[in-house]
Amino acid sequence: MKKERVLITGAAGFLGSHLCDRFIKEGYHVIGMDNLITGDLRNIEHLFKLPDFEFYNHDVSTFVHVPGDLKYILHFASPASPIDYLKIPIQTLKVGSLGTHNLLGLAMAKKARILVASTSEVYGDPTVHPQTEDYWGNVNPVGPRGVYDEAKRFQEAITMAYHTYHGLETRIVRIFNTYGPRMRLNDGRVLPAFMGQALRGEDLTVFGDGSQTRSFCYVDDLVEGIYRLLLSNCVDPVNIGNPKEITIAQFAEEIIKLTGTDQKVVYKPLPVDDPKQRQPNITKAQEILSWEPRYDRSEGLKITWDYFKSLPKERLYEEAHHRDFIN
Ligand code: UDP
């Protein structure tokens, strides 16, 4: 029987690669697409030998062509760490806006259902806590995070417009902080930063006084939530994340305990517009998708630590790569 075909953009990234694995496992033919500006082929090289996996090296901010049918499109291409936004701000804006527009057009042409990856960043530095989907957010459009936050807000707007105007089948997931194997070691995100520092024998860098909070979701839980949302009939945005909230200072302590490092915590200035608190309200996902996270942080962190420990030593010293790119 011919398999149903799904296009996953950002396929070589952290989340995209885990989604490729999941859809292969579910029996789909997966077409992965990535321009490798922040993605890494090492995340998906185990898939290349499979007959049900194809890879296109392509920037979705330019016209996207995929031959054949598509049942689903999952748009996960985007830089996703504050360091990335600073280095490649225009690309970040383009992939969320032009890239989304191209993929919506492709979904129309293929009569495919499209799910777009939005983010808790649409809530900005939130004044409502925990964040429910009906909160509109507190975003600085011209700050360093504005290129990401506003691209994602535009992405939600254009996706909803394609649904209401064209009747396109659309889904929007608002992803909160997620961690797990295949995160980029040197992209500046807090978990790979701390684990990389532990492995290199460096002090752990806590930004600000460490009182800001985040709520960390293990990647397999996130993928399960996304899979359920795609198959559901929910068009409105849905938060997917783990509501267990923790301060960054506590998080550093947990990592020190887990990794057995005898390094200290050192304090560095808090980045501009760094949200003070973040915690998803997941009532909607619980009710509509019967979904909630299953992994405790201790369990997920252990798997992630084992992954980082297993990497060849030289990868610990790789610069965060951004393939040369013309904005
Ligand atoms: N952070 C930190 N030390 C680091 C990297 C990040 O204390 O080496 C802090 C950062 O300021 C933020 C939190 O950890 O408050 C989460 O940062 P990340 O970049 O992982 O995600 P985001 O800010 O987008 O939630």
Short mmCIF file of C-alpha atoms and ligand atoms in Angstrom, two decimals:
data_model
loop_
_atom_site.label_atom_id
_atom_site.label_comp_id
_atom_site.label_asym_id
_atom_site.label_seq_id
_atom_site.Cartn_x
_atom_site.Cartn_y
_atom_site.Cartn_z
CA MET A 1 0.00 0.00 0.00
CA LYS A 2 1.24 3.49 -0.81
CA LYS A 3 2.24 5.34 2.33
CA GLU A 4 0.85 8.75 3.21
CA ARG A 5 3.43 11.48 2.74
CA VAL A 6 4.33 14.18 5.22
CA LEU A 7 6.61 17.19 4.74
CA ILE A 8 8.58 18.30 7.81
CA THR A 9 10.48 21.57 7.53
CA GLY A 10 13.38 22.16 9.88
CA ALA A 11 13.91 18.41 9.65
CA ALA A 12 17.59 18.56 10.65
CA GLY A 13 16.86 20.60 13.76
CA PHE A 14 16.21 19.46 17.31
CA LEU A 15 12.40 19.19 17.13
CA GLY A 16 12.19 18.50 13.40
CA SER A 17 14.47 15.47 13.66
CA HIS A 18 12.42 13.96 16.48
CA LEU A 19 9.25 14.55 14.44
CA CYS A 20 10.83 12.77 11.46
CA ASP A 21 11.53 9.77 13.73
CA ARG A 22 7.97 9.78 15.03
CA PHE A 23 6.29 9.96 11.61
CA ILE A 24 8.56 7.23 10.22
CA LYS A 25 7.56 5.11 13.22
CA GLU A 26 3.88 5.83 12.54
CA GLY A 27 4.29 4.46 9.02
CA TYR A 28 4.45 7.64 6.94
CA HIS A 29 6.75 8.51 4.06
CA VAL A 30 8.68 11.49 5.42
CA ILE A 31 10.11 14.29 3.31
CA GLY A 32 12.51 16.31 5.43
CA MET A 33 13.44 19.83 4.36
CA ASP A 34 16.09 22.09 5.86
CA ASN A 35 18.53 24.74 4.64
CA LEU A 36 21.01 23.70 7.38
CA ILE A 37 21.54 27.29 8.51
CA THR A 38 21.13 26.09 12.10
CA GLY A 39 20.09 22.47 11.49
CA ASP A 40 22.58 19.61 11.58
CA LEU A 41 22.48 16.57 9.31
CA ARG A 42 23.95 14.47 12.10
CA ASN A 43 20.50 14.62 13.72
CA ILE A 44 18.92 12.68 10.85
CA GLU A 45 21.75 10.74 9.26
CA HIS A 46 20.29 7.50 10.67
CA LEU A 47 17.21 8.09 8.46
CA PHE A 48 18.97 8.43 5.10
CA LYS A 49 19.20 4.67 4.55
CA LEU A 50 15.42 4.28 4.90
CA PRO A 51 13.31 4.04 1.74
CA ASP A 52 10.62 6.09 3.45
CA PHE A 53 12.79 9.12 4.08
CA GLU A 54 13.86 11.80 1.62
CA PHE A 55 15.75 15.00 2.29
CA TYR A 56 15.63 18.31 0.44
CA ASN A 57 18.24 20.94 1.19
CA HIS A 58 16.08 24.00 0.64
CA ASP A 59 15.29 27.38 2.22
CA VAL A 60 11.49 27.55 2.66
CA SER A 61 11.63 31.36 2.54
CA THR A 62 11.86 30.90 -1.23
CA PHE A 63 9.23 29.08 -3.30
CA VAL A 64 8.73 25.52 -2.10
CA HIS A 65 8.13 22.73 -4.59
CA VAL A 66 7.53 19.12 -3.57
CA PRO A 67 6.49 16.60 -6.21
CA GLY A 68 3.64 14.19 -5.42
CA ASP A 69 0.92 14.13 -2.78
CA LEU A 70 1.17 15.44 0.74
CA LYS A 71 -1.17 14.53 3.55
CA TYR A 72 0.42 16.74 6.21
CA ILE A 73 2.90 19.60 6.42
CA LEU A 74 4.65 20.40 9.70
CA HIS A 75 6.45 23.73 9.60
CA PHE A 76 9.29 23.58 12.12
CA ALA A 77 11.95 25.52 10.24
CA SER A 78 13.17 28.48 12.27
CA PRO A 79 16.15 29.58 14.27
CA ALA A 80 15.03 29.17 17.87
CA SER A 81 17.56 30.51 20.32
CA PRO A 82 18.26 34.10 21.37
CA ILE A 83 21.84 33.81 20.01
CA ASP A 84 20.42 32.80 16.62
CA TYR A 85 18.06 35.77 16.51
CA LEU A 86 20.97 38.11 17.05
CA LYS A 87 23.13 36.51 14.39
CA ILE A 88 20.50 35.90 11.73
CA PRO A 89 17.61 38.25 12.47
CA ILE A 90 16.43 38.70 8.87
CA GLN A 91 16.41 34.96 8.20
CA THR A 92 14.43 34.48 11.40
CA LEU A 93 11.82 36.99 10.24
CA LYS A 94 11.69 35.54 6.75
CA VAL A 95 11.21 31.91 7.67
CA GLY A 96 8.34 32.72 10.03
CA SER A 97 6.62 35.02 7.55
CA LEU A 98 7.60 34.30 3.92
CA GLY A 99 8.37 30.67 4.74
CA THR A 100 4.99 30.18 6.37
CA HIS A 101 3.28 31.88 3.42
CA ASN A 102 5.00 29.53 0.98
CA LEU A 103 4.05 26.47 3.00
CA LEU A 104 0.43 27.61 3.33
CA GLY A 105 0.37 27.93 -0.45
CA LEU A 106 1.84 24.46 -0.79
CA ALA A 107 -0.78 23.10 1.64
CA MET A 108 -3.52 24.67 -0.51
CA ALA A 109 -2.07 23.15 -3.69
CA LYS A 110 -1.75 19.69 -2.12
CA LYS A 111 -4.98 19.88 -0.09
CA ALA A 112 -2.81 19.03 2.89
CA ARG A 113 -3.37 19.81 6.55
CA ILE A 114 -0.66 22.08 7.93
CA LEU A 115 0.58 22.41 11.49
CA VAL A 116 2.80 25.38 12.29
CA ALA A 117 5.22 25.61 15.20
CA SER A 118 4.45 28.68 17.24
CA THR A 119 5.96 29.44 20.60
CA SER A 120 5.46 30.71 24.13
CA GLU A 121 7.42 33.74 22.87
CA VAL A 122 4.14 35.06 21.44
CA TYR A 123 3.32 35.85 25.09
CA GLY A 124 6.55 37.88 25.39
CA ASP A 125 7.41 38.79 28.99
CA PRO A 126 3.99 37.69 30.26
CA THR A 127 1.88 39.67 32.68
CA VAL A 128 -0.55 36.73 33.03
CA HIS A 129 0.77 33.66 34.81
CA PRO A 130 0.55 30.81 33.96
CA GLN A 131 -0.09 31.61 30.30
CA THR A 132 -3.43 30.55 28.84
CA GLU A 133 -4.07 30.55 25.09
CA ASP A 134 -6.43 33.53 25.35
CA TYR A 135 -3.67 35.81 26.73
CA TRP A 136 -2.48 38.15 23.96
CA GLY A 137 1.01 38.72 25.23
CA ASN A 138 3.47 41.45 26.11
CA VAL A 139 6.00 41.63 23.29
CA ASN A 140 8.59 44.28 22.45
CA PRO A 141 8.53 44.35 18.63
CA VAL A 142 11.87 46.15 18.29
CA GLY A 143 13.89 44.31 20.97
CA PRO A 144 16.37 41.54 20.15
CA ARG A 145 13.67 38.87 20.47
CA GLY A 146 11.22 40.88 18.36
CA VAL A 147 12.39 39.27 15.11
CA TYR A 148 11.37 35.85 16.42
CA ASP A 149 8.33 36.85 18.47
CA GLU A 150 6.76 39.00 15.77
CA ALA A 151 7.51 36.49 13.00
CA LYS A 152 5.73 33.85 15.06
CA ARG A 153 2.81 36.17 15.79
CA PHE A 154 2.52 36.95 12.08
CA GLN A 155 2.75 33.22 11.40
CA GLU A 156 -0.26 32.60 13.63
CA ALA A 157 -2.19 35.43 11.97
CA ILE A 158 -1.56 34.30 8.40
CA THR A 159 -2.22 30.66 9.28
CA MET A 160 -5.57 31.59 10.81
CA ALA A 161 -6.37 33.79 7.80
CA TYR A 162 -5.76 30.87 5.43
CA HIS A 163 -8.11 28.83 7.56
CA THR A 164 -10.91 31.39 7.71
CA TYR A 165 -10.54 32.77 4.16
CA HIS A 166 -9.55 29.62 2.24
CA GLY A 167 -10.93 26.94 4.56
CA LEU A 168 -7.47 25.39 4.81
CA GLU A 169 -7.02 22.74 7.51
CA THR A 170 -4.59 24.37 9.94
CA ARG A 171 -3.21 23.66 13.42
CA ILE A 172 -1.10 25.94 15.63
CA VAL A 173 1.02 24.62 18.49
CA ARG A 174 2.53 27.04 21.02
CA ILE A 175 5.67 25.31 22.19
CA PHE A 176 7.16 26.08 25.59
CA ASN A 177 10.78 25.38 26.57
CA THR A 178 11.64 21.87 25.44
CA TYR A 179 14.81 19.85 25.92
CA GLY A 180 16.29 16.50 25.02
CA PRO A 181 18.91 14.79 22.89
CA ARG A 182 19.99 16.63 19.70
CA MET A 183 19.75 20.13 21.12
CA ARG A 184 22.58 22.13 19.65
CA LEU A 185 25.37 22.21 22.19
CA ASN A 186 26.49 25.77 21.63
CA ASP A 187 23.32 27.61 20.69
CA GLY A 188 23.21 29.45 24.01
CA ARG A 189 20.07 27.78 25.34
CA VAL A 190 20.26 27.16 29.02
CA LEU A 191 20.26 23.37 29.10
CA PRO A 192 22.96 22.69 26.49
CA ALA A 193 24.90 25.63 27.92
CA PHE A 194 24.93 24.10 31.42
CA MET A 195 25.59 20.54 30.24
CA GLY A 196 28.33 21.67 27.86
CA GLN A 197 29.92 23.67 30.68
CA ALA A 198 29.75 20.65 32.99
CA LEU A 199 31.44 18.48 30.35
CA ARG A 200 34.19 21.03 29.65
CA GLY A 201 34.81 21.66 33.34
CA GLU A 202 33.69 25.29 33.14
CA ASP A 203 31.61 27.25 35.62
CA LEU A 204 27.86 27.33 34.97
CA THR A 205 26.71 30.74 33.73
CA VAL A 206 23.44 31.89 35.29
CA PHE A 207 22.09 35.06 33.70
CA GLY A 208 20.72 37.75 36.01
CA ASP A 209 20.14 36.63 39.60
CA GLY A 210 18.66 33.34 38.41
CA SER A 211 15.21 34.13 39.80
CA GLN A 212 13.59 34.05 36.34
CA THR A 213 11.54 30.91 35.78
CA ARG A 214 11.03 28.44 32.95
CA SER A 215 9.10 25.19 32.67
CA PHE A 216 10.95 22.45 30.79
CA CYS A 217 9.25 19.76 28.71
CA TYR A 218 10.97 16.57 27.58
CA VAL A 219 11.00 16.25 23.79
CA ASP A 220 9.08 12.95 23.57
CA ASP A 221 6.20 14.49 25.53
CA LEU A 222 6.17 17.46 23.18
CA VAL A 223 6.16 15.26 20.07
CA GLU A 224 3.24 13.25 21.46
CA GLY A 225 1.28 16.47 22.05
CA ILE A 226 2.03 17.72 18.54
CA TYR A 227 1.02 14.40 17.01
CA ARG A 228 -2.30 14.46 18.85
CA LEU A 229 -2.94 18.09 17.92
CA LEU A 230 -2.30 17.39 14.23
CA LEU A 231 -4.87 14.59 14.25
CA SER A 232 -7.39 16.59 16.32
CA ASN A 233 -9.91 19.05 14.92
CA CYS A 234 -8.65 22.00 16.99
CA VAL A 235 -7.89 25.05 14.83
CA ASP A 236 -7.16 27.48 17.68
CA PRO A 237 -3.65 27.63 19.15
CA VAL A 238 -2.84 25.05 21.83
CA ASN A 239 -0.08 25.30 24.43
CA ILE A 240 2.13 22.25 24.68
CA GLY A 241 4.67 22.23 27.47
CA ASN A 242 5.37 20.99 30.95
CA PRO A 243 3.81 23.14 33.69
CA LYS A 244 6.47 22.25 36.30
CA GLU A 245 8.08 25.63 36.84
CA ILE A 246 11.60 26.17 38.20
CA THR A 247 13.95 29.12 38.66
CA ILE A 248 17.09 29.11 36.53
CA ALA A 249 19.20 29.16 39.74
CA GLN A 250 17.45 25.98 40.93
CA PHE A 251 17.91 24.49 37.49
CA ALA A 252 21.67 25.11 37.69
CA GLU A 253 21.73 23.31 41.05
CA GLU A 254 19.88 20.34 39.55
CA ILE A 255 22.37 20.12 36.69
CA ILE A 256 25.33 20.30 39.08
CA LYS A 257 23.84 17.46 41.12
CA LEU A 258 23.08 15.34 38.06
CA THR A 259 26.42 15.82 36.35
CA GLY A 260 28.52 15.60 39.48
CA THR A 261 30.53 18.59 38.30
CA ASP A 262 32.37 20.48 41.03
CA GLN A 263 32.16 23.71 39.05
CA LYS A 264 30.56 26.79 40.56
CA VAL A 265 27.75 28.99 39.37
CA VAL A 266 28.86 32.37 38.01
CA TYR A 267 26.43 35.20 37.39
CA LYS A 268 26.30 37.11 34.08
CA PRO A 269 24.12 40.01 32.98
CA LEU A 270 20.53 39.19 32.10
CA PRO A 271 19.91 39.47 28.34
CA VAL A 272 17.57 42.25 27.15
CA ASP A 273 13.86 41.36 27.32
CA ASP A 274 14.54 37.99 28.96
CA PRO A 275 11.08 36.91 30.19
CA LYS A 276 10.88 36.86 34.00
CA GLN A 277 8.56 33.92 34.22
CA ARG A 278 7.08 31.30 31.98
CA GLN A 279 4.70 28.45 32.66
CA PRO A 280 2.12 26.95 30.34
CA ASN A 281 -1.46 26.47 31.35
CA ILE A 282 -2.17 23.15 29.60
CA THR A 283 -5.85 22.74 30.51
CA LYS A 284 -6.84 23.01 26.86
CA ALA A 285 -4.41 20.27 25.74
CA GLN A 286 -5.58 18.09 28.62
CA GLU A 287 -9.22 18.55 27.67
CA ILE A 288 -9.04 18.48 23.89
CA LEU A 289 -6.10 16.12 23.31
CA SER A 290 -6.19 14.09 26.56
CA TRP A 291 -2.51 14.98 26.67
CA GLU A 292 -0.18 15.80 29.51
CA PRO A 293 3.55 15.33 29.98
CA ARG A 294 4.72 11.95 31.29
CA TYR A 295 8.42 12.54 31.90
CA ASP A 296 9.67 13.93 35.19
CA ARG A 297 12.45 16.44 34.79
CA SER A 298 14.86 14.09 36.58
CA GLU A 299 14.13 11.34 34.05
CA GLY A 300 14.36 13.58 30.97
CA LEU A 301 17.50 15.31 32.19
CA LYS A 302 19.22 11.97 32.74
CA ILE A 303 18.48 10.83 29.16
CA THR A 304 19.70 14.18 27.84
CA TRP A 305 22.87 14.08 29.93
CA ASP A 306 23.64 10.55 28.70
CA TYR A 307 23.27 11.86 25.14
CA PHE A 308 25.62 14.81 25.62
CA LYS A 309 28.13 12.58 27.40
CA SER A 310 28.12 10.15 24.47
CA LEU A 311 29.11 12.82 21.92
CA PRO A 312 32.69 12.84 20.61
CA LYS A 313 34.79 15.25 22.68
CA GLU A 314 35.52 17.58 19.77
CA ARG A 315 31.82 18.41 19.45
CA LEU A 316 32.00 20.11 22.84
CA TYR A 317 34.28 22.74 21.31
CA GLU A 318 32.42 23.35 18.05
CA GLU A 319 31.34 26.93 17.51
CA ALA A 320 27.61 27.47 17.12
CA HIS A 321 27.58 27.22 13.36
CA HIS A 322 25.52 29.42 11.12
CA ARG A 323 26.22 28.51 7.55
CA ASP A 324 27.21 31.64 5.66
CA PHE A 325 24.03 33.13 4.50
CA ILE A 326 22.93 36.20 2.62
CA ASN A 327 19.97 37.85 4.24
N1 UDP B 1 20.24 31.32 30.76
C1 UDP B 1 21.22 31.29 31.73
N2 UDP B 1 22.47 30.86 31.39
C2 UDP B 1 22.82 30.45 30.13
C3 UDP B 1 21.79 30.47 29.14
C4 UDP B 1 20.53 30.91 29.49
O1 UDP B 1 20.97 31.63 32.89
O2 UDP B 1 23.99 30.08 29.90
C5 UDP B 1 18.89 31.77 31.13
C6 UDP B 1 18.28 32.80 30.16
O3 UDP B 1 18.64 34.10 30.53
C7 UDP B 1 16.80 32.53 30.37
C8 UDP B 1 16.72 31.04 30.67
O4 UDP B 1 18.03 30.65 31.06
O5 UDP B 1 16.30 33.24 31.47
C9 UDP B 1 16.29 30.21 29.48
O6 UDP B 1 17.05 30.58 28.38
P1 UDP B 1 16.96 29.89 26.96
O7 UDP B 1 17.82 30.66 26.03
O8 UDP B 1 17.23 28.43 27.11
O9 UDP B 1 15.42 30.00 26.56
P2 UDP B 1 14.36 31.19 26.56
O10 UDP B 1 14.91 32.42 27.23
O11 UDP B 1 14.03 31.43 25.13
O12 UDP B 1 13.25 30.60 27.35
#
